[in-house]
Amino acid sequence: MSVGGSPARVVSCPTCGKAVAWVAENCFRPFCSERCKKIDLGAWAAEDYRVPEPEPPLDTELPG
């Protein structure tokens, strides 16, 4: 239970998909464990996550 007696929110671990209660006692949130947290950090360090670049225009001729 969380503050006010309402049930804690449950989210999926971004690494393994396991259900995780979103509570202050879980120091790894949104991850389920330190292992999943470190796997995600390693993916960032290896540049596995990237912001896609916009596609260049097909017409590359300069006007004028």
Coordinates of N, CA and C in Angstrom, one line a residue:
M1 N 0.8 -1.2 0.0 CA 0.0 0.0 0.0 C 0.9 1.3 0.0
S2 N 0.4 2.3 -0.6 CA 1.1 3.5 -0.7 C 0.4 4.5 0.2
V3 N 0.8 5.8 0.1 CA 0.3 6.8 1.0 C -1.2 6.9 0.8
G4 N -2.0 7.1 1.9 CA -3.4 7.2 1.9 C -4.1 5.9 1.8
G5 N -3.4 4.8 1.9 CA -4.1 3.5 1.8 C -4.5 3.0 0.4
S6 N -4.2 3.7 -0.6 CA -4.5 3.3 -2.0 C -3.4 2.3 -2.4
P7 N -3.8 1.3 -3.3 CA -2.8 0.3 -3.7 C -1.7 1.0 -4.5
A8 N -0.5 0.4 -4.4 CA 0.7 0.9 -5.1 C 0.5 0.7 -6.6
R9 N 1.0 1.6 -7.4 CA 1.0 1.4 -8.8 C 2.0 0.3 -9.2
V10 N 1.6 -0.5 -10.1 CA 2.5 -1.6 -10.6 C 2.9 -1.2 -12.1
V11 N 4.2 -1.3 -12.3 CA 4.7 -1.0 -13.6 C 5.6 -2.2 -14.1
S12 N 5.9 -2.3 -15.3 CA 6.7 -3.3 -15.9 C 8.2 -2.9 -15.9
C13 N 9.1 -3.8 -15.4 CA 10.5 -3.5 -15.5 C 10.9 -3.2 -16.9
P14 N 11.6 -2.1 -17.3 CA 11.9 -1.9 -18.7 C 12.9 -2.9 -19.3
T15 N 13.6 -3.6 -18.4 CA 14.6 -4.5 -18.9 C 14.0 -5.9 -19.1
C16 N 13.3 -6.5 -18.1 CA 12.9 -7.9 -18.2 C 11.4 -8.0 -18.2
G17 N 10.6 -6.9 -18.0 CA 9.2 -7.0 -18.1 C 8.5 -7.5 -16.8
K18 N 9.2 -7.8 -15.8 CA 8.6 -8.3 -14.5 C 7.8 -7.1 -13.9
A19 N 6.6 -7.5 -13.2 CA 5.8 -6.5 -12.6 C 6.5 -6.0 -11.3
V20 N 6.6 -4.7 -11.2 CA 7.3 -4.0 -10.1 C 6.3 -3.0 -9.4
A21 N 6.2 -3.1 -8.1 CA 5.4 -2.1 -7.4 C 6.2 -0.8 -7.3
W22 N 5.5 0.3 -7.7 CA 6.1 1.6 -7.7 C 6.0 2.2 -6.3
V23 N 6.9 1.8 -5.4 CA 6.9 2.3 -4.0 C 8.3 2.8 -3.6
A24 N 8.3 3.7 -2.6 CA 9.6 4.4 -2.2 C 10.6 3.3 -1.7
E25 N 10.1 2.2 -1.2 CA 11.0 1.2 -0.7 C 11.9 0.5 -1.8
N26 N 11.4 0.6 -3.0 CA 12.1 0.0 -4.1 C 13.1 1.0 -4.7
C27 N 14.4 0.8 -4.2 CA 15.4 1.8 -4.6 C 15.9 1.6 -6.1
F28 N 15.4 0.6 -6.7 CA 15.8 0.3 -8.1 C 14.7 0.8 -9.1
R29 N 13.6 1.3 -8.7 CA 12.5 1.6 -9.6 C 12.9 2.5 -10.7
P30 N 12.5 2.4 -11.9 CA 11.4 1.5 -12.3 C 11.9 0.1 -12.6
F31 N 13.1 -0.2 -12.2 CA 13.6 -1.6 -12.5 C 13.3 -2.5 -11.3
C32 N 13.3 -3.8 -11.5 CA 13.0 -4.8 -10.5 C 14.2 -5.1 -9.6
S33 N 15.4 -4.9 -10.1 CA 16.6 -5.3 -9.4 C 17.8 -4.5 -9.8
E34 N 18.8 -4.6 -9.0 CA 20.1 -3.9 -9.4 C 20.6 -4.4 -10.7
R35 N 20.4 -5.7 -10.9 CA 20.9 -6.4 -12.2 C 20.2 -5.7 -13.4
C36 N 18.9 -5.6 -13.4 CA 18.2 -4.9 -14.5 C 18.6 -3.5 -14.7
K37 N 18.8 -2.8 -13.6 CA 19.3 -1.4 -13.6 C 20.6 -1.3 -14.3
K38 N 21.6 -2.2 -13.9 CA 22.9 -2.2 -14.5 C 22.9 -2.6 -16.0
I39 N 22.0 -3.5 -16.4 CA 21.9 -3.9 -17.8 C 21.5 -2.7 -18.6
D40 N 20.5 -1.9 -18.1 CA 20.1 -0.7 -18.8 C 21.2 0.4 -18.9
L41 N 21.9 0.5 -17.8 CA 23.0 1.5 -17.8 C 24.1 1.1 -18.8
G42 N 24.4 -0.2 -18.9 CA 25.3 -0.7 -19.9 C 24.9 -0.5 -21.3
A43 N 23.5 -0.6 -21.5 CA 23.0 -0.3 -22.9 C 23.2 1.2 -23.2
W44 N 23.0 2.0 -22.3 CA 23.2 3.5 -22.5 C 24.7 3.7 -22.8
A45 N 25.6 3.1 -22.0 CA 27.0 3.3 -22.2 C 27.5 2.8 -23.5
A46 N 26.9 1.7 -24.0 CA 27.2 1.2 -25.3 C 26.5 1.9 -26.5
E47 N 25.8 2.9 -26.2 CA 25.0 3.7 -27.2 C 24.0 2.9 -27.9
D48 N 23.4 1.9 -27.2 CA 22.4 1.1 -27.8 C 21.1 1.9 -28.0
Y49 N 20.9 2.9 -27.2 CA 19.8 3.8 -27.3 C 20.2 5.1 -28.0
R50 N 19.5 5.4 -29.0 CA 19.9 6.6 -29.8 C 18.7 7.4 -30.2
V51 N 18.8 8.7 -30.3 CA 17.7 9.5 -30.9 C 17.9 9.5 -32.4
P52 N 16.8 9.1 -33.1 CA 17.0 9.0 -34.6 C 17.2 10.4 -35.2
E53 N 18.0 10.4 -36.2 CA 18.2 11.7 -36.9 C 17.2 11.8 -38.0
P54 N 16.8 13.0 -38.3 CA 15.8 13.1 -39.4 C 16.4 12.7 -40.7
E55 N 15.6 12.2 -41.6 CA 16.0 11.8 -42.9 C 16.4 13.0 -43.7
P56 N 17.5 13.0 -44.4 CA 17.9 14.1 -45.3 C 16.9 14.2 -46.4
P57 N 16.7 15.4 -46.9 CA 15.8 15.6 -48.1 C 16.3 14.8 -49.3
L58 N 15.4 14.3 -50.1 CA 15.8 13.6 -51.3 C 16.4 14.5 -52.3
D59 N 15.9 15.7 -52.4 CA 16.4 16.7 -53.4 C 17.6 17.4 -52.7
T60 N 18.8 17.1 -53.1 CA 20.0 17.6 -52.5 C 20.6 18.8 -53.3
E61 N 19.9 19.2 -54.4 CA 20.4 20.4 -55.2 C 20.1 21.6 -54.4
L62 N 21.0 22.6 -54.5 CA 20.8 23.9 -53.8 C 20.1 24.8 -54.8
P63 N 19.1 25.5 -54.3 CA 18.4 26.5 -55.2 C 19.3 27.6 -55.6
G64 N 19.0 28.1 -56.8 CA 19.8 29.3 -57.2 C 20.5 29.1 -58.4

